[in-house]
Tab-separated table of N, CA, C and O in Angstrom:
chain	number	residue	atom	x	y	z
A	1	UNK	N	137.105	75.434	97.371
A	1	UNK	CA	136.528	76.791	97.119
A	1	UNK	C	137.564	77.674	97.699
A	1	UNK	O	138.608	77.136	98.357
A	2	UNK	N	137.727	79.115	97.426
A	2	UNK	CA	138.723	79.871	97.617
A	2	UNK	C	138.806	80.480	98.909
A	2	UNK	O	137.854	80.359	99.632
A	3	UNK	N	139.890	80.990	99.795
A	3	UNK	CA	139.832	80.999	101.154
A	3	UNK	C	140.473	82.387	101.285
A	3	UNK	O	141.570	82.892	100.428
A	4	UNK	N	140.460	83.208	102.641
A	4	UNK	CA	140.539	84.357	103.044
A	4	UNK	C	141.298	83.936	104.314
A	4	UNK	O	140.557	83.525	105.186
A	5	UNK	N	142.680	84.074	103.999
A	5	UNK	CA	143.644	83.886	105.635
A	5	UNK	C	143.684	84.889	106.488
A	5	UNK	O	144.374	86.191	105.902
A	6	UNK	N	143.046	84.992	107.924
A	6	UNK	CA	143.527	86.185	108.612
A	6	UNK	C	144.477	86.113	109.592
A	6	UNK	O	143.721	84.531	110.448
A	7	UNK	N	145.084	86.988	110.064
A	7	UNK	CA	146.003	86.284	111.548
A	7	UNK	C	145.712	88.255	112.130
A	7	UNK	O	145.773	89.135	111.660
A	8	UNK	N	145.182	87.812	113.295
A	8	UNK	CA	145.221	88.881	114.266
A	8	UNK	C	146.490	89.187	115.047
A	8	UNK	O	146.959	87.787	115.975
A	9	UNK	N	147.294	89.942	115.038
A	9	UNK	CA	148.282	89.969	116.241
A	9	UNK	C	148.354	91.437	116.794
A	9	UNK	O	147.193	92.338	116.556
A	10	UNK	N	149.606	92.217	117.293
A	10	UNK	CA	149.113	93.468	118.023
A	10	UNK	C	150.836	94.037	117.318
A	10	UNK	O	151.986	93.053	116.898
A	11	UNK	N	151.099	95.100	117.228
A	11	UNK	CA	152.240	95.583	116.664
A	11	UNK	C	153.382	95.627	117.619
A	11	UNK	O	153.260	95.811	118.822
A	12	UNK	N	154.492	95.224	116.997
A	12	UNK	CA	156.110	95.622	117.552
A	12	UNK	C	156.312	96.991	117.887
A	12	UNK	O	157.185	96.991	116.687
A	13	UNK	N	156.000	97.583	118.638
A	13	UNK	CA	156.637	99.230	118.267
A	13	UNK	C	157.495	99.334	119.157
A	13	UNK	O	157.294	98.762	120.521
A	14	UNK	N	158.695	100.047	119.133
A	14	UNK	CA	159.442	100.322	120.190
A	14	UNK	C	160.262	101.760	119.620
A	14	UNK	O	160.221	101.922	118.511
A	15	UNK	N	161.171	102.387	120.433
A	15	UNK	CA	162.086	103.377	120.143
A	15	UNK	C	162.879	102.851	119.079
A	15	UNK	O	163.113	103.841	118.198
A	16	UNK	N	162.965	101.785	118.465
A	16	UNK	CA	164.130	101.385	117.298
A	16	UNK	C	163.137	100.732	115.889
A	16	UNK	O	163.664	100.336	115.256
A	17	UNK	N	162.120	100.867	116.390
A	17	UNK	CA	161.073	100.401	115.538
A	17	UNK	C	159.959	101.517	114.455
A	17	UNK	O	159.670	102.238	115.118
A	18	UNK	N	160.633	101.228	113.144
A	18	UNK	CA	160.007	102.556	112.430
A	18	UNK	C	158.650	102.270	112.134
A	18	UNK	O	158.059	102.778	111.287
A	19	UNK	N	158.579	100.871	111.443
A	19	UNK	CA	157.620	100.287	110.650
A	19	UNK	C	156.766	99.329	111.816
A	19	UNK	O	157.512	98.594	112.322
A	20	UNK	N	155.545	99.622	111.603
A	20	UNK	CA	154.896	98.448	112.601
A	20	UNK	C	154.792	97.038	112.229
A	20	UNK	O	154.507	96.918	110.911
A	21	UNK	N	155.499	96.129	113.016
A	21	UNK	CA	155.587	94.867	112.619
A	21	UNK	C	154.802	93.967	113.278
A	21	UNK	O	154.968	94.297	114.652
A	22	UNK	N	154.159	92.870	112.947
A	22	UNK	CA	152.968	92.058	113.977
A	22	UNK	C	154.264	91.252	114.575
A	22	UNK	O	155.019	90.769	114.455
A	23	UNK	N	153.761	91.357	115.664
A	23	UNK	CA	154.777	90.653	117.191
A	23	UNK	C	154.423	88.959	116.970
A	23	UNK	O	152.903	88.402	117.019
A	24	UNK	N	155.114	88.535	116.872
A	24	UNK	CA	155.255	87.119	116.478
A	24	UNK	C	154.208	85.821	117.374
A	24	UNK	O	153.552	85.209	116.946
A	25	UNK	N	154.916	85.930	118.657
A	25	UNK	CA	154.081	85.069	119.617
A	25	UNK	C	152.719	85.272	119.979
A	25	UNK	O	151.989	84.311	120.106
A	26	UNK	N	152.180	86.591	119.945
A	26	UNK	CA	150.419	86.700	120.067
A	26	UNK	C	150.120	86.877	118.630
A	26	UNK	O	149.557	88.117	118.552
A	27	UNK	N	149.302	85.656	118.575
A	27	UNK	CA	148.838	86.095	117.288
A	27	UNK	C	147.596	84.528	117.076
A	27	UNK	O	147.563	84.050	117.648
A	28	UNK	N	146.706	84.943	116.311
A	28	UNK	CA	145.435	84.203	116.192
A	28	UNK	C	145.131	84.086	114.922
A	28	UNK	O	145.049	84.983	114.287
A	29	UNK	N	144.492	83.218	114.434
A	29	UNK	CA	144.434	82.929	112.955
A	29	UNK	C	142.986	82.479	112.664
A	29	UNK	O	142.520	81.359	113.515
A	30	UNK	N	142.286	82.863	111.322
A	30	UNK	CA	141.127	82.280	110.725
A	30	UNK	C	141.197	82.002	109.475
A	30	UNK	O	142.064	82.632	109.256
A	31	UNK	N	140.218	80.871	108.951
A	31	UNK	CA	140.386	80.861	107.155
A	31	UNK	C	138.557	81.158	107.114
A	31	UNK	O	137.858	80.781	108.090
A	32	UNK	N	138.577	82.049	106.361
A	32	UNK	CA	137.252	82.647	105.559
A	32	UNK	C	136.665	81.942	104.262
A	32	UNK	O	137.557	82.642	103.827
A	33	UNK	N	135.832	81.711	104.180
A	33	UNK	CA	135.247	80.977	102.849
A	33	UNK	C	134.970	82.121	101.828
A	33	UNK	O	134.271	83.253	102.392
A	34	UNK	N	135.425	82.500	100.879
A	34	UNK	CA	135.458	83.337	99.928
A	34	UNK	C	134.221	82.782	98.953
A	34	UNK	O	134.425	82.084	97.901
A	35	UNK	N	133.250	83.578	98.449
A	35	UNK	CA	131.957	83.302	97.685
A	35	UNK	C	131.048	84.212	97.067
A	35	UNK	O	131.940	85.390	97.362
A	36	UNK	N	130.063	84.238	96.795
A	36	UNK	CA	129.501	85.436	96.127
A	36	UNK	C	128.651	86.061	96.936
A	36	UNK	O	127.813	87.091	96.736
A	37	UNK	N	128.251	85.967	98.387
A	37	UNK	CA	128.063	86.524	99.500
A	37	UNK	C	129.044	86.924	100.323
A	37	UNK	O	130.281	86.364	100.404
A	38	UNK	N	128.711	87.942	101.404
A	38	UNK	CA	129.429	88.441	102.270
A	38	UNK	C	129.589	87.388	103.420
A	38	UNK	O	128.671	87.038	103.999
A	39	UNK	N	131.027	86.871	103.711
A	39	UNK	CA	130.893	86.360	105.012
A	39	UNK	C	132.087	86.844	105.665
A	39	UNK	O	133.032	87.220	105.541
A	40	UNK	N	131.623	86.681	107.011
A	40	UNK	CA	131.963	87.348	108.453
A	40	UNK	C	132.841	86.377	108.938
A	40	UNK	O	132.373	85.581	109.570
A	41	UNK	N	134.190	86.717	109.377
A	41	UNK	CA	134.718	85.811	110.361
A	41	UNK	C	134.274	86.148	111.567
A	41	UNK	O	133.376	86.905	112.068
A	42	UNK	N	134.412	84.954	112.122
A	42	UNK	CA	134.293	84.596	113.710
A	42	UNK	C	135.118	85.215	114.816
A	42	UNK	O	134.646	85.651	115.967
A	43	UNK	N	136.164	85.357	114.475
A	43	UNK	CA	137.580	86.080	115.232
A	43	UNK	C	137.107	87.596	115.363
A	43	UNK	O	137.568	88.502	114.233
A	44	UNK	N	137.257	88.254	116.470
A	44	UNK	CA	137.325	89.931	116.621
A	44	UNK	C	138.602	90.508	117.196
A	44	UNK	O	139.216	89.303	118.156
A	45	UNK	N	139.118	91.293	117.084
A	45	UNK	CA	140.544	91.806	117.371
A	45	UNK	C	139.858	92.015	118.945
A	45	UNK	O	139.229	92.644	119.454
A	46	UNK	N	140.915	91.339	119.895
A	46	UNK	CA	140.779	91.785	121.159
A	46	UNK	C	141.804	92.822	121.691
A	46	UNK	O	142.339	93.378	120.762
A	47	UNK	N	141.934	93.054	122.910
A	47	UNK	CA	142.271	94.311	123.280
A	47	UNK	C	143.593	93.858	123.434
A	47	UNK	O	144.187	92.741	123.534
A	48	UNK	N	144.478	94.884	123.002
A	48	UNK	CA	145.849	94.648	122.559
A	48	UNK	C	146.384	94.322	121.208
A	48	UNK	O	147.380	94.374	120.870
A	49	UNK	N	145.383	93.658	120.249
A	49	UNK	CA	145.461	93.186	118.888
A	49	UNK	C	145.207	94.583	117.959
A	49	UNK	O	143.896	95.083	118.040
A	50	UNK	N	146.164	94.760	117.230
A	50	UNK	CA	145.948	95.907	116.478
A	50	UNK	C	146.372	95.975	115.137
A	50	UNK	O	146.669	97.050	114.444
A	51	UNK	N	146.687	94.879	114.872
A	51	UNK	CA	147.016	94.373	113.205
A	51	UNK	C	146.206	93.296	112.821
A	51	UNK	O	146.270	92.060	113.494
A	52	UNK	N	146.146	93.012	111.734
A	52	UNK	CA	145.348	91.715	110.808
A	52	UNK	C	146.166	91.948	109.850
A	52	UNK	O	146.928	92.909	109.059
A	53	UNK	N	146.829	90.526	109.047
A	53	UNK	CA	147.142	90.500	108.323
A	53	UNK	C	146.400	89.518	107.514
A	53	UNK	O	145.676	88.611	107.974
A	54	UNK	N	146.472	89.899	105.870
A	54	UNK	CA	145.148	89.326	105.217
A	54	UNK	C	146.140	88.301	104.118
A	54	UNK	O	147.040	89.128	103.298
A	55	UNK	N	145.372	87.400	103.614
A	55	UNK	CA	145.959	86.964	102.403
A	55	UNK	C	144.979	86.248	101.471
A	55	UNK	O	144.474	85.355	102.489
A	56	UNK	N	144.573	86.325	100.561
A	56	UNK	CA	143.248	85.375	99.652
A	56	UNK	C	143.956	84.930	98.414
A	56	UNK	O	145.013	85.297	97.757
A	57	UNK	N	143.359	84.004	98.056
A	57	UNK	CA	143.830	82.941	97.287
A	57	UNK	C	143.172	82.968	95.744
A	57	UNK	O	143.469	82.482	94.844
A	58	UNK	N	142.231	84.211	95.785
A	58	UNK	CA	141.591	84.452	94.831
A	58	UNK	C	141.077	86.009	95.007
A	58	UNK	O	141.432	86.705	95.946
A	59	UNK	N	140.691	86.778	93.897
A	59	UNK	CA	140.686	88.121	94.056
A	59	UNK	C	139.306	88.347	94.788
A	59	UNK	O	138.568	87.527	94.638
A	60	UNK	N	139.356	89.492	95.688
A	60	UNK	CA	138.018	89.776	96.610
A	60	UNK	C	138.166	91.163	96.869
A	60	UNK	O	139.148	91.691	96.607
A	61	UNK	N	136.918	91.426	97.749
A	61	UNK	CA	136.640	92.534	98.480
A	61	UNK	C	136.894	92.499	99.975
A	61	UNK	O	136.055	91.278	99.940
A	62	UNK	N	137.122	93.191	100.313
A	62	UNK	CA	137.274	92.992	102.033
A	62	UNK	C	136.795	94.178	103.070
A	62	UNK	O	136.816	95.491	102.533
A	63	UNK	N	136.048	94.164	103.978
A	63	UNK	CA	135.536	94.917	104.864
A	63	UNK	C	136.028	95.155	106.319
A	63	UNK	O	135.512	93.793	106.660
A	64	UNK	N	136.410	95.864	106.596
A	64	UNK	CA	136.852	95.762	108.224
A	64	UNK	C	136.306	96.638	109.265
A	64	UNK	O	136.161	97.783	108.628
A	65	UNK	N	135.851	96.134	110.293
A	65	UNK	CA	135.175	96.936	111.337
A	65	UNK	C	134.002	96.310	112.323
A	65	UNK	O	134.146	95.041	112.139
A	66	UNK	N	133.568	97.161	113.166
A	66	UNK	CA	132.563	96.527	114.087
A	66	UNK	C	131.385	95.174	113.686
A	66	UNK	O	131.206	94.491	114.131
A	67	UNK	N	131.027	95.886	112.549
A	67	UNK	CA	129.979	94.862	111.387
A	67	UNK	C	129.883	94.971	110.108
A	67	UNK	O	129.170	95.473	109.638
A	68	UNK	N	131.322	94.563	110.051
A	68	UNK	CA	131.447	94.544	108.461
A	68	UNK	C	130.650	93.672	107.584
A	68	UNK	O	130.081	92.905	107.438
A	69	UNK	N	130.531	94.227	106.310
A	69	UNK	CA	129.545	93.458	105.240
A	69	UNK	C	130.441	94.022	104.104
A	69	UNK	O	130.373	95.057	103.662
A	70	UNK	N	131.240	93.172	103.513
A	70	UNK	CA	131.993	93.182	102.237
A	70	UNK	C	130.825	93.418	100.915
A	70	UNK	O	130.009	92.518	101.138
A	71	UNK	N	131.071	94.108	100.092
A	71	UNK	CA	130.443	94.166	98.819
A	71	UNK	C	131.512	94.345	97.941
A	71	UNK	O	132.481	94.842	97.634
A	72	UNK	N	131.216	93.685	96.888
A	72	UNK	CA	131.866	93.601	95.559
A	72	UNK	C	131.895	95.143	94.839
A	72	UNK	O	130.989	95.452	94.324
A	73	UNK	N	133.225	95.734	94.386
A	73	UNK	CA	133.140	96.893	93.418
A	73	UNK	C	133.135	96.590	92.192
A	73	UNK	O	133.301	95.117	91.747
A	74	UNK	N	133.389	97.273	91.196
A	74	UNK	CA	133.574	97.129	89.675
A	74	UNK	C	135.393	97.507	89.440
A	74	UNK	O	135.189	99.082	89.456
A	75	UNK	N	136.273	96.991	89.597
A	75	UNK	CA	137.402	97.553	89.105
A	75	UNK	C	137.479	98.107	87.431
A	75	UNK	O	136.873	97.345	86.934
A	76	UNK	N	138.124	99.122	87.284
A	76	UNK	CA	138.537	99.643	85.992
A	76	UNK	C	137.075	100.472	85.751
A	76	UNK	O	136.861	101.432	84.664
A	77	UNK	N	136.013	100.653	86.798
A	77	UNK	CA	134.880	101.917	86.386
A	77	UNK	C	135.125	102.567	87.142
A	77	UNK	O	135.654	103.156	87.780
A	78	UNK	N	133.791	103.905	87.127
A	78	UNK	CA	134.041	105.251	87.836
A	78	UNK	C	134.074	104.582	89.425
A	78	UNK	O	133.899	103.530	89.837
A	79	UNK	N	134.835	105.653	90.202
A	79	UNK	CA	135.343	105.325	91.307
A	79	UNK	C	134.177	105.127	92.547
A	79	UNK	O	133.127	105.944	92.156
A	80	UNK	N	134.493	103.954	93.246
A	80	UNK	CA	132.929	103.347	94.157
A	80	UNK	C	133.345	104.041	95.631
A	80	UNK	O	134.563	103.667	95.755
A	81	UNK	N	132.671	104.337	96.357
A	81	UNK	CA	132.803	104.550	98.002
A	81	UNK	C	132.076	103.334	98.582
A	81	UNK	O	130.816	103.873	98.666
A	82	UNK	N	132.277	102.498	98.585
A	82	UNK	CA	132.119	101.083	99.532
A	82	UNK	C	132.408	101.230	100.706
A	82	UNK	O	132.132	99.841	101.301
A	83	UNK	N	133.448	101.616	101.212
A	83	UNK	CA	134.262	101.203	102.400
A	83	UNK	C	134.731	100.133	102.382
A	83	UNK	O	135.285	99.387	103.447
A	84	UNK	N	135.234	99.200	101.104
A	84	UNK	CA	135.527	97.860	100.811
A	84	UNK	C	136.931	98.116	100.227
A	84	UNK	O	137.212	99.334	99.735
A	85	UNK	N	137.897	97.416	100.797
A	85	UNK	CA	139.332	97.534	99.835
A	85	UNK	C	139.615	95.956	98.991
A	85	UNK	O	139.076	94.834	99.378
A	86	UNK	N	139.655	96.476	97.593
A	86	UNK	CA	140.345	94.929	96.511
A	86	UNK	C	141.435	94.649	97.216
A	86	UNK	O	142.219	95.032	97.755
A	87	UNK	N	141.212	93.373	97.537
A	87	UNK	CA	142.723	92.418	97.640
A	87	UNK	C	142.931	91.478	96.455
A	87	UNK	O	141.914	90.525	96.184
A	88	UNK	N	144.030	91.614	95.685
A	88	UNK	CA	144.208	90.726	94.724
A	88	UNK	C	144.610	89.525	95.271
A	88	UNK	O	145.178	89.479	96.174
A	89	UNK	N	144.059	88.476	94.310
A	89	UNK	CA	144.789	86.970	94.636
A	89	UNK	C	146.201	87.003	94.827
A	89	UNK	O	146.932	87.583	94.371
A	90	UNK	N	146.510	85.910	95.861
A	90	UNK	CA	147.959	85.798	96.277
A	90	UNK	C	148.764	86.882	96.692
A	90	UNK	O	149.888	87.409	96.211
A	91	UNK	N	148.021	88.052	97.181
A	91	UNK	CA	148.351	89.433	97.807
A	91	UNK	C	148.484	89.245	99.376
A	91	UNK	O	147.646	88.553	99.756
A	92	UNK	N	149.652	89.574	100.324
A	92	UNK	CA	149.723	89.742	101.697
A	92	UNK	C	149.227	91.206	102.020
A	92	UNK	O	149.976	91.998	101.137
A	93	UNK	N	148.730	92.014	102.905
A	93	UNK	CA	148.440	92.837	103.310
A	93	UNK	C	147.914	93.282	105.009
A	93	UNK	O	147.884	92.091	105.332
A	94	UNK	N	148.770	94.104	105.326
A	94	UNK	CA	148.464	94.395	106.693
A	94	UNK	C	147.309	95.717	106.826
A	94	UNK	O	147.504	96.510	106.359
A	95	UNK	N	147.074	95.662	108.239
A	95	UNK	CA	145.774	96.728	108.574
A	95	UNK	C	145.787	96.906	109.750
A	95	UNK	O	145.949	95.817	110.531
A	96	UNK	N	145.618	98.070	110.325
A	96	UNK	CA	145.462	98.788	111.766
A	96	UNK	C	143.964	98.353	111.896
A	96	UNK	O	142.860	98.103	111.199
A	97	UNK	N	143.475	97.426	113.103
A	97	UNK	CA	142.438	97.188	113.768
A	97	UNK	C	142.383	98.121	115.247
A	97	UNK	O	143.255	98.372	115.813
A	98	UNK	N	140.802	98.160	115.796
A	98	UNK	CA	140.458	98.251	116.843
A	98	UNK	C	140.143	97.202	117.382
A	98	UNK	O	139.421	96.229	116.927
A	99	UNK	N	139.743	97.187	119.117
A	99	UNK	CA	139.461	95.854	119.481
A	99	UNK	C	137.611	96.015	119.110
A	99	UNK	O	137.281	96.960	118.891
A	100	UNK	N	137.733	94.740	118.915
A	100	UNK	CA	136.155	94.548	118.429
A	100	UNK	C	136.063	94.279	116.831
A	100	UNK	O	134.848	93.732	116.116
A	101	UNK	N	136.993	94.841	115.965
A	101	UNK	CA	136.810	94.568	114.422
A	101	UNK	C	136.900	93.293	114.151
A	101	UNK	O	137.333	92.753	114.943
A	102	UNK	N	136.085	93.018	112.795
A	102	UNK	CA	136.070	91.738	112.492
A	102	UNK	C	136.366	91.703	110.758
A	102	UNK	O	136.583	93.387	110.420
A	103	UNK	N	136.359	90.831	109.952
A	103	UNK	CA	136.772	91.110	108.607
A	103	UNK	C	135.624	90.434	107.823
A	103	UNK	O	135.441	89.029	108.276
A	104	UNK	N	135.329	91.082	106.883
A	104	UNK	CA	134.241	90.548	105.982
A	104	UNK	C	134.707	90.268	104.592
A	104	UNK	O	135.630	90.972	104.040
A	105	UNK	N	134.427	89.413	103.980
A	105	UNK	CA	134.993	88.848	102.347
A	105	UNK	C	133.684	88.747	101.344
A	105	UNK	O	132.960	87.785	101.689
A	106	UNK	N	134.195	88.735	100.255
A	106	UNK	CA	133.158	88.650	99.278
A	106	UNK	C	134.264	88.414	97.981
A	106	UNK	O	135.093	89.491	97.931
A	107	UNK	N	133.788	87.569	96.817
A	107	UNK	CA	134.520	87.299	95.548
A	107	UNK	C	134.391	88.775	94.930
A	107	UNK	O	133.376	89.241	94.734
A	108	UNK	N	135.073	89.015	94.354
A	108	UNK	CA	135.235	89.747	92.933
A	108	UNK	C	134.338	89.266	91.908
A	108	UNK	O	134.960	88.146	91.676
A	109	UNK	N	133.759	89.842	91.446
A	109	UNK	CA	132.818	89.544	90.553
A	109	UNK	C	133.693	89.754	89.063
A	109	UNK	O	134.373	90.357	88.992
C-alpha cells in the first residue's frame, strides 16, 4: 500500500536564519496509509511544533488542520476550492502548522 511519511518538528529560527528550517533533534514521525478514503494521522502538532515535512510515494491530496478530511480533486479541470493540497509522488513538502493540527490524506484519482 502507498504511504505518506510525516515529520512534526519546530522551525529553527534565529537572527541569521532567513528560511525556516526544521530543527533536527526535536521531531516525531508517523506513516499514514494512502487509500481511496480519507485517512487521518494519529499525531497532532504539539506546543512548539510549527512545521511538518511530508513525503508521499504516490500522488495524493492532503489536508492539514484541527479536524482534517482529505478530498480528492481533479487535476487539469476547473479550479476547485476544497482546502486540500495536491502532493505529487516522490516529492517533499514543508508546511507551517499550529498546535493541535493533524494531517489527512487520500489517493489521487
